[in-house]
Short mmCIF file of C-alpha atoms and ligand atoms in Angstrom, two decimals:
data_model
loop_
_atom_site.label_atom_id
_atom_site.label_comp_id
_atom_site.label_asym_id
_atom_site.label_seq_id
_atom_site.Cartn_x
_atom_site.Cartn_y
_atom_site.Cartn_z
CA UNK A 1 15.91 -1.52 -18.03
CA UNK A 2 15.36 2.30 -18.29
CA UNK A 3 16.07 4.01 -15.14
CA UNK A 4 14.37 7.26 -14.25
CA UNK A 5 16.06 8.86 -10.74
CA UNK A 6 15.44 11.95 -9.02
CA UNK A 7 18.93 13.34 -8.22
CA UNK A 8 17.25 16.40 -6.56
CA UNK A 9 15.67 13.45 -3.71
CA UNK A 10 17.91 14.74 -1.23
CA UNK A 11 16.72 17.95 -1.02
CA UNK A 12 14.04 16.28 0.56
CA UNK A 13 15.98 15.83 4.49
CA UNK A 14 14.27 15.53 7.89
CA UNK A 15 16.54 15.15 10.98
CA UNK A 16 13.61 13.76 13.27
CA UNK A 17 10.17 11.58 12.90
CA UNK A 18 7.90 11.15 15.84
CA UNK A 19 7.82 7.34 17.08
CA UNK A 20 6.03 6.91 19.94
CA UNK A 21 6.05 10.01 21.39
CA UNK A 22 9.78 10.10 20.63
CA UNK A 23 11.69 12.06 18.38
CA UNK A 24 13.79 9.84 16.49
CA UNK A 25 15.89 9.39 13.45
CA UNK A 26 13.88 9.30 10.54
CA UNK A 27 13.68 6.45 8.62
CA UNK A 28 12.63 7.73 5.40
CA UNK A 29 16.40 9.62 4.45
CA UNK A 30 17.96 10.27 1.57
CA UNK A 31 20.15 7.32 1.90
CA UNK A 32 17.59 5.34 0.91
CA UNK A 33 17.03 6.27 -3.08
CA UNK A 34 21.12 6.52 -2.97
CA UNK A 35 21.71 2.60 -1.80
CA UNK A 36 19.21 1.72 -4.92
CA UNK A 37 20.76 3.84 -7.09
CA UNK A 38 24.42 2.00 -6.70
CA UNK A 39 22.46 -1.21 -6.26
CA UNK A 40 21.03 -0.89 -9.83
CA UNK A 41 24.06 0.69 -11.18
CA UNK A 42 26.57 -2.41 -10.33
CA UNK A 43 24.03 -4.63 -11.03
CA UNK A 44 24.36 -2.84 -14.75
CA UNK A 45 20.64 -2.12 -14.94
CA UNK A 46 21.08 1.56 -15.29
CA UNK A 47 20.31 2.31 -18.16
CA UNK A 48 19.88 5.91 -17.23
CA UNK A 49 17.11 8.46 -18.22
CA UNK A 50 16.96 11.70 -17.16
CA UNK A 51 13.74 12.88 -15.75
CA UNK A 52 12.13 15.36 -18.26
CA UNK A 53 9.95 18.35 -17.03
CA UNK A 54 6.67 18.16 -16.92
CA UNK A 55 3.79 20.81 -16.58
CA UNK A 56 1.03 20.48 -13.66
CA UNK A 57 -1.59 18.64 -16.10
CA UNK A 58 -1.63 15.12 -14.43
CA UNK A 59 -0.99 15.79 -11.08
CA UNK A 60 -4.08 18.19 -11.32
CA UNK A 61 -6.41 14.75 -12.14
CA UNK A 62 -5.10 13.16 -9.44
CA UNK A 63 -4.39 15.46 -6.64
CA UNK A 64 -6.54 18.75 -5.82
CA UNK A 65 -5.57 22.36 -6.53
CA UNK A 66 -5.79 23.56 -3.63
CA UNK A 67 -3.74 20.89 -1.77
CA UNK A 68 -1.10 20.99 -4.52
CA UNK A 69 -1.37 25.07 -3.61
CA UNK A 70 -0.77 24.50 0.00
CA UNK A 71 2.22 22.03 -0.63
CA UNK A 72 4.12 24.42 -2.73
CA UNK A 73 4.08 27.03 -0.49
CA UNK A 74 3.39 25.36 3.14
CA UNK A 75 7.25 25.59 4.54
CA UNK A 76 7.73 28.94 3.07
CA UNK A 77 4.48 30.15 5.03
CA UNK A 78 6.14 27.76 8.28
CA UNK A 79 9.66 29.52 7.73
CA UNK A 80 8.05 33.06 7.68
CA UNK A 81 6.03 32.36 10.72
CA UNK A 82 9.30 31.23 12.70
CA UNK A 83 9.42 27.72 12.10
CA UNK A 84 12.71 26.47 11.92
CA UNK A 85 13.44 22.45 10.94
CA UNK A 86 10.44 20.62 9.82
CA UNK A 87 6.85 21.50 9.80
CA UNK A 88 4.72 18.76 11.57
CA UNK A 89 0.65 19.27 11.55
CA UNK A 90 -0.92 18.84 15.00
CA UNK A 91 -4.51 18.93 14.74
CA UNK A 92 -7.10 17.66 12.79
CA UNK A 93 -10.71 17.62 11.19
CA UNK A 94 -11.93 15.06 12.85
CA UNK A 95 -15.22 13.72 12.14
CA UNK A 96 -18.58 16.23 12.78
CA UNK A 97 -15.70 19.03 12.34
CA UNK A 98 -15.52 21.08 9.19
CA UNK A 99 -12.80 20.26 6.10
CA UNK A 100 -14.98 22.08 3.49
CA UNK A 101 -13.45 25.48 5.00
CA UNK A 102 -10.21 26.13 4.64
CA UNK A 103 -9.29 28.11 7.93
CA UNK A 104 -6.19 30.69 7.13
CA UNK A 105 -3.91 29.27 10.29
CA UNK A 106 -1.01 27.34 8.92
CA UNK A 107 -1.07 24.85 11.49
CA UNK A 108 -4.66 24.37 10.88
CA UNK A 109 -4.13 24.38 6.89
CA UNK A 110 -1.36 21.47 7.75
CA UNK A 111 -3.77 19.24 9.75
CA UNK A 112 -6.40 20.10 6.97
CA UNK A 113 -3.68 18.38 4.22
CA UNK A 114 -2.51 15.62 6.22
CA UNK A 115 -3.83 12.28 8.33
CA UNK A 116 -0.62 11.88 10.19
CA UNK A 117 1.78 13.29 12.32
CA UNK A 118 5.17 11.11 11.15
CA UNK A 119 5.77 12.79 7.81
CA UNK A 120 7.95 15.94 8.28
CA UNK A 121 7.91 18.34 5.91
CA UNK A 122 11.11 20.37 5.17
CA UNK A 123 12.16 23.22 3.12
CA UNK A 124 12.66 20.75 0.11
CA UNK A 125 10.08 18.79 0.67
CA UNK A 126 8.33 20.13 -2.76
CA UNK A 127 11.06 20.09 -4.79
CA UNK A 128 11.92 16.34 -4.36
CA UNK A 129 8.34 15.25 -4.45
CA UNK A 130 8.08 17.52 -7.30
CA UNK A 131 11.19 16.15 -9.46
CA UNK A 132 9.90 13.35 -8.25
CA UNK A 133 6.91 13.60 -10.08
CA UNK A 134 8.54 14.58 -13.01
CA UNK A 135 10.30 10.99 -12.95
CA UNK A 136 7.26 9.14 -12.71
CA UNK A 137 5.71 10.94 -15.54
CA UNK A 138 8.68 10.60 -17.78
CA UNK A 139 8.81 6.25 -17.27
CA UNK A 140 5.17 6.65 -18.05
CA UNK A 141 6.23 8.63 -21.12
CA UNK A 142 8.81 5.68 -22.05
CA UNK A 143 6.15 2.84 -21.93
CA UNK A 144 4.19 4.98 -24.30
CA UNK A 145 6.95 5.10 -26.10
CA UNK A 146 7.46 0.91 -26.48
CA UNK A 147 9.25 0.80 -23.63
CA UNK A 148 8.73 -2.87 -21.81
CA UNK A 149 9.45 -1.92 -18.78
CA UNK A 150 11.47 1.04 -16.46
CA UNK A 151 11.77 2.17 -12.95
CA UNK A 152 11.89 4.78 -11.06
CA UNK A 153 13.88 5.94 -8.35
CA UNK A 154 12.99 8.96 -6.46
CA UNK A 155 11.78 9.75 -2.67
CA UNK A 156 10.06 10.78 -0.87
CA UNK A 157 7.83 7.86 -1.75
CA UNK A 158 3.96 8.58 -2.79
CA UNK A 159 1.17 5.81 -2.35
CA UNK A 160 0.38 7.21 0.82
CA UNK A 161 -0.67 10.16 -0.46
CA UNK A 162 -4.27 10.82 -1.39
CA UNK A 163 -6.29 13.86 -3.56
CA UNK A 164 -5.85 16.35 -0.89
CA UNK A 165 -3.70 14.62 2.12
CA UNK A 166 0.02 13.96 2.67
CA UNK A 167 1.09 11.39 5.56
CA UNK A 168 3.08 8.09 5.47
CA UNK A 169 6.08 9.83 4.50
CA UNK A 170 4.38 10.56 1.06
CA UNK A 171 3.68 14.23 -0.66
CA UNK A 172 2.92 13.20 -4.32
CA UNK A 173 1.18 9.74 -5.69
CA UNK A 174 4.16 9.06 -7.55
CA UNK A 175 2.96 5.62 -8.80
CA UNK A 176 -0.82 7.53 -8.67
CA UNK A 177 0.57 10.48 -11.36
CA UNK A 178 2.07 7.81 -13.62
CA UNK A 179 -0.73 5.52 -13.78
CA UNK A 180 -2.97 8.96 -15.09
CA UNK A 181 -0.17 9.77 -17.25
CA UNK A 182 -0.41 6.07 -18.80
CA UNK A 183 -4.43 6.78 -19.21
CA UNK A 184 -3.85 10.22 -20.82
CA UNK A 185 -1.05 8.79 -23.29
CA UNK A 186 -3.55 6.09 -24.34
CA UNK A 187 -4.10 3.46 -22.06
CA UNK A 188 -7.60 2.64 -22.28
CA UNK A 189 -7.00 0.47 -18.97
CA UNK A 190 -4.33 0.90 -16.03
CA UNK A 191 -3.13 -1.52 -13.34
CA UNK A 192 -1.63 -0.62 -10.17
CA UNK A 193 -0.22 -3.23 -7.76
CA UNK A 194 0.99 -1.94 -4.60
CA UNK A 195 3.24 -4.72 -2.95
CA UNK A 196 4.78 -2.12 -0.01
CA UNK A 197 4.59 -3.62 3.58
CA UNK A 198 2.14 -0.73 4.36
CA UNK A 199 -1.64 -0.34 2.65
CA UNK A 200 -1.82 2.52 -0.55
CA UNK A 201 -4.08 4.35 1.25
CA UNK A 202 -3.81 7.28 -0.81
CA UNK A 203 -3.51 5.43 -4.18
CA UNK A 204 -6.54 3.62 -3.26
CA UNK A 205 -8.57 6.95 -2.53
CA UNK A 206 -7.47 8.77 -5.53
CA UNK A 207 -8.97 5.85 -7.64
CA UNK A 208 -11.42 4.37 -5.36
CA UNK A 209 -14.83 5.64 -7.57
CA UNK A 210 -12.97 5.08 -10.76
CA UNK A 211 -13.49 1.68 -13.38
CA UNK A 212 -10.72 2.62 -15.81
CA UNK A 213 -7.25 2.04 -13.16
CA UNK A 214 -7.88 -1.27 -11.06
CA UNK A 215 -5.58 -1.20 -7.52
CA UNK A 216 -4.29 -4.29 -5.94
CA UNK A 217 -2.53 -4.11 -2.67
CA UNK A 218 -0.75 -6.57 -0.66
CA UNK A 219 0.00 -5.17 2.84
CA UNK A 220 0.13 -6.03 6.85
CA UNK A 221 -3.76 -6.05 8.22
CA UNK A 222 -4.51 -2.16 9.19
CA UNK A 223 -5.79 -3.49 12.49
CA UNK A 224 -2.47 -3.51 13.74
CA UNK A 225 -0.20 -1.93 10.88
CA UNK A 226 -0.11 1.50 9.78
CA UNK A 227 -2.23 3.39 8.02
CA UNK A 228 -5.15 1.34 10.40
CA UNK A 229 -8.13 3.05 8.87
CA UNK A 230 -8.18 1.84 5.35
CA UNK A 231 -6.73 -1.05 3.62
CA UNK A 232 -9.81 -4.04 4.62
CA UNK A 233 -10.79 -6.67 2.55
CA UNK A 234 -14.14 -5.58 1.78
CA UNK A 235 -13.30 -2.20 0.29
CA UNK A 236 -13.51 -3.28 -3.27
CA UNK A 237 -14.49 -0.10 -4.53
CA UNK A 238 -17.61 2.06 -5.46
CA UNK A 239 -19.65 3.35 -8.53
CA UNK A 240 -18.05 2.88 -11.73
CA UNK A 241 -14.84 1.78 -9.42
CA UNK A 242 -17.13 -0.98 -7.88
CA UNK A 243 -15.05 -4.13 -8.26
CA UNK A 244 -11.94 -2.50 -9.42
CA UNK A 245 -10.04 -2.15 -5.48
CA UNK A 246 -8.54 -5.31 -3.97
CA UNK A 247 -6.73 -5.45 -0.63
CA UNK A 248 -5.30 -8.30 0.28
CA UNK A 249 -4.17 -7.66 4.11
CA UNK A 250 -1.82 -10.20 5.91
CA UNK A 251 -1.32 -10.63 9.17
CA UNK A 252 1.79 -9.06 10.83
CA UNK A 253 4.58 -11.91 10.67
CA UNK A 254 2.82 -13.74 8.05
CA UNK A 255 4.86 -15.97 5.95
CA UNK A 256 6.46 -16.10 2.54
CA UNK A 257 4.30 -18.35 1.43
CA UNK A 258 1.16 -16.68 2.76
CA UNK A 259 2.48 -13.40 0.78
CA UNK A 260 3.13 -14.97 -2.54
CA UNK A 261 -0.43 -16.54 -1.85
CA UNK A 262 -1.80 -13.09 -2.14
CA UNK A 263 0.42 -12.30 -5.17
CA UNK A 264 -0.88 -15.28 -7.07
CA UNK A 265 -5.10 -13.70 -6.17
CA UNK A 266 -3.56 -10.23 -6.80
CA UNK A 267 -1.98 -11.41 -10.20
CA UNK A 268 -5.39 -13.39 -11.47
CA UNK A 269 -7.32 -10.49 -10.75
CA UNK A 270 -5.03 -8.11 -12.43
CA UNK A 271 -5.40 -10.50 -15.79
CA UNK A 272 -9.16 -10.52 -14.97
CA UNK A 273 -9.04 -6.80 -15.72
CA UNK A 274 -6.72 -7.08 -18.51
CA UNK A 275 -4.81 -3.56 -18.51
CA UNK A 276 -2.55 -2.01 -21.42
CA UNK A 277 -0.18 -1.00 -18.65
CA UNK A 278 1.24 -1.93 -14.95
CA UNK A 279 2.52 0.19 -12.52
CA UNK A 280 4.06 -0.93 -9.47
CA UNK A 281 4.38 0.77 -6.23
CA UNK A 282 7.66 -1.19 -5.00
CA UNK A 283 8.14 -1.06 -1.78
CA UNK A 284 10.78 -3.54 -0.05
CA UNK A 285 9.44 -3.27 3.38
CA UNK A 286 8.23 -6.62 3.34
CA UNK A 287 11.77 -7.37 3.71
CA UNK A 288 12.45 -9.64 7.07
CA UNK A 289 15.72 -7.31 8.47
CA UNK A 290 12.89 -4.01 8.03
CA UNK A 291 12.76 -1.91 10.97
CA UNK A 292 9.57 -0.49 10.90
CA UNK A 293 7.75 -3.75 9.66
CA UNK A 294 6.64 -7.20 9.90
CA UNK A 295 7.00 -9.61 6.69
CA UNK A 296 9.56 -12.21 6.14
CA UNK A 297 10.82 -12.36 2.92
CA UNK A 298 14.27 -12.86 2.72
CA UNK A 299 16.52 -11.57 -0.16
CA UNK A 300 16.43 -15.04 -2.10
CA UNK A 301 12.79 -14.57 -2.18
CA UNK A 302 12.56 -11.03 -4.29
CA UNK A 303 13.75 -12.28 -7.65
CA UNK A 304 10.44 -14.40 -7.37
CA UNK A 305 8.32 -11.03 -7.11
CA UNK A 306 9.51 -9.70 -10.20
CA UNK A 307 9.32 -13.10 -12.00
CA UNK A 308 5.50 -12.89 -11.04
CA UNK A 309 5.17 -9.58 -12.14
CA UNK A 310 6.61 -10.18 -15.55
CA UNK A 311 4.11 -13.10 -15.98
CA UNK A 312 1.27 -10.72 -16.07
CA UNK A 313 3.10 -9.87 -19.67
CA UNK A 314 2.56 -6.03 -19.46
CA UNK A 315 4.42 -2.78 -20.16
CA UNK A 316 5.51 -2.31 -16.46
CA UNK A 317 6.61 1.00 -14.69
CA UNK A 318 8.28 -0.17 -10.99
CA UNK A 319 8.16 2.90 -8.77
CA UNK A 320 9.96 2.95 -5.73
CA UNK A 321 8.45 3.14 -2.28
CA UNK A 322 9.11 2.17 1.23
CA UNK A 323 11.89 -0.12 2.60
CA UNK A 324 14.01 1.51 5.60
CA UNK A 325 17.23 2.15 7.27
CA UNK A 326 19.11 -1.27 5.43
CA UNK A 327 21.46 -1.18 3.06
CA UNK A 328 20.09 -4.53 1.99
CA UNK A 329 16.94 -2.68 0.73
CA UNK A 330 19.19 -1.48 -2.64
CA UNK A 331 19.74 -5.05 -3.45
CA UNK A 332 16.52 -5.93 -2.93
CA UNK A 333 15.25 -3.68 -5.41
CA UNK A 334 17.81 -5.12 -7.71
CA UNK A 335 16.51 -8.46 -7.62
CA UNK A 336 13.01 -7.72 -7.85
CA UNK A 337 13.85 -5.83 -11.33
CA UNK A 338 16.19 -8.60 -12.28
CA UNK A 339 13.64 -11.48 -11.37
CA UNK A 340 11.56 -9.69 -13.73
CA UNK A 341 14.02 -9.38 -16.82
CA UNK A 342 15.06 -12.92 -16.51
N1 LIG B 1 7.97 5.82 12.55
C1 LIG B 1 5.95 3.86 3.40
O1 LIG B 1 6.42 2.76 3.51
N2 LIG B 1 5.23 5.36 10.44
N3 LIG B 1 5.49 4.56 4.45
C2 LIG B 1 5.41 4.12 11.11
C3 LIG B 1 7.61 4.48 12.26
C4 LIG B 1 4.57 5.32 9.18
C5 LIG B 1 5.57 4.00 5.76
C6 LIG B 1 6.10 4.28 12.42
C7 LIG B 1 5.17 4.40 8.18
C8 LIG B 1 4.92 4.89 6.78
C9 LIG B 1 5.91 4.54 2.06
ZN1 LIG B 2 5.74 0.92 3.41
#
């Protein structure tokens, strides 16, 4: 399998997250893409790309100018204002407050781009999401190309991410840019399925109104699991998107057969909408050792996700996502692409 990774991820580095009113380790570190890289590499499944650049075209359809503005320059502006280690926003538009007015304040401008306080944004924060980017948009490239499949491996990880908001970790809709990419190279009709322990908010918001990429998410029930305020049942889409979202929340500690359950509705639908491409936001936080997270699958049961997968008989672009702070999480990965080859 072609493999696309970002070997500028690390530039991408926070010390500290906020847990809890805590500052602790964060989770999301560049360990992470490293353990998946040697994962996939002993495992002799990579078959190595290198990410090609790409101009600003596709990530302007998906995300907003002037968030992509802000992001490029937002820790410059922090650094020249004093800030030293990561930026984090503090407030917020709220509701009956104003977000159609961009106020000059860079803390405001932060809480203006962002629904959370947990993803810290450091001085390399745009040039791994960026390269990052650039990965996603070359595996798109390669299925145009007649590729069957690729992944890739980059971080910070993106389906958190909306048109004009970073949180969740996420800067850039990775799995977002490359499912555009897929429609601009041709694909009349794109599939997304996000199967990350946590909801695709922001994938689901940059395509919510749209009839031409269907999303399908599998994810712990946002009454109790992050992000909480999107990620229900009955948002199924609207307008010419009407019909084209489906979440499929579980409740925390639900079971490995209640997951592939979901996969099985996820899959039909998928086949119902019968897309020229799949893109998959894989995240391996629904692993059971996870620390931030509440699924059970055990390592056994991954080759199984990538079996199903390759049953929906579709050029398919894996792009990683979450999965935290285990080493585990590289072989994981490993045998969800290898479950998929077989
Ligand atoms: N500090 C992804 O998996 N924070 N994002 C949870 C732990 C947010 C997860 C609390 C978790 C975001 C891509
Ligand atoms: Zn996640």
């Amino acid at each position: 399998m072609k493999t696309i990774y970002n070997a500028a991820h690390g530039a991408h580095r926070a010390e500290y997250e906020f847990f809890r009113g805590e500052k602790v380790p964060a989770f999301e570190k560049p360990e992470r893409a490293d353990w998946v890289h040697a994962a996939v590499q002993r495992a002799g499944l990579g078959d190595a790309v290198p990410p090609q650049a790409h101009d600003d075209t596709v990530l302007l359809k998906v995300h907003t100018e002037p968030y992509l503005d802000f992001l490029r320059g937002a820790y410059e502006t922090f650094a020249a204002l004093g800030g030293v280690g990561a930026a984090f926003p503090s407030v917020w538009p709220i509701r009956g407050m104003r977000a159609d007015r961009e106020p000059t304040n860079f803390a405001a401008r932060m809480g203006r781009y962002s629904f959370d306080s947990g993803s810290p944004l450091t001085a390399g924060t745009w040039l791994a999401a960026r390269t990052g980017a650039n990965c996603a948009l070359t595996g798109a490239a390669l299925l145009s190309a007649g590729e069957r499949s690729a992944v890739v491996l980059t971080r910070p990880p993106g389906h958190h991410a909306g048109r004009d908001f970073f949180g969740g970790y996420c800067f850039l809709n990775n799995a977002a840019i490359a499912a555009q990419a897929l429609r601009d190279r041709g694909c009349a009709r794109v599939a997304i399925l996000d199967v990350d322990y946590h909801h695709g908010n922001g994938t689901q918001d940059i395509f919510y109104d749209r009839g031409d990429v269907f999303f399908a998410s599998i994810h712990g029930d946002p009454l109790t699991e992050y992000p909480f305020f999107l990620g229900h049942a009955d948002e199924t889409g609207r307008s010419a998107g009407e019909g084209c979202n489906l979440n499929l929340p579980l409740p925390a500690g639900a079971s490995v057969e209640q997951w592939f359950a979901a996969l099985r509705v996820g899959s039909e639908a998928i086949r119902r909408f019968r897309p020229d491409a799949l893109v998959v936001s894989l995240g391996v936080d629904t692993f059971e050792g996870d620390p931030i997270s509440h699924f059970q699958l055990r390592v056994s049961d991954f080759p199984r996700v990538g079996h199903a997968i390759a049953s929906l008989a579709c050029p398919t672009l894996f792009v990683l996502e979450g999965g935290y702070a285990v080493q585990e999480i590289g072989g994981n990965v490993v045998a969800v692409l290898q479950g998929f080859l077989r």
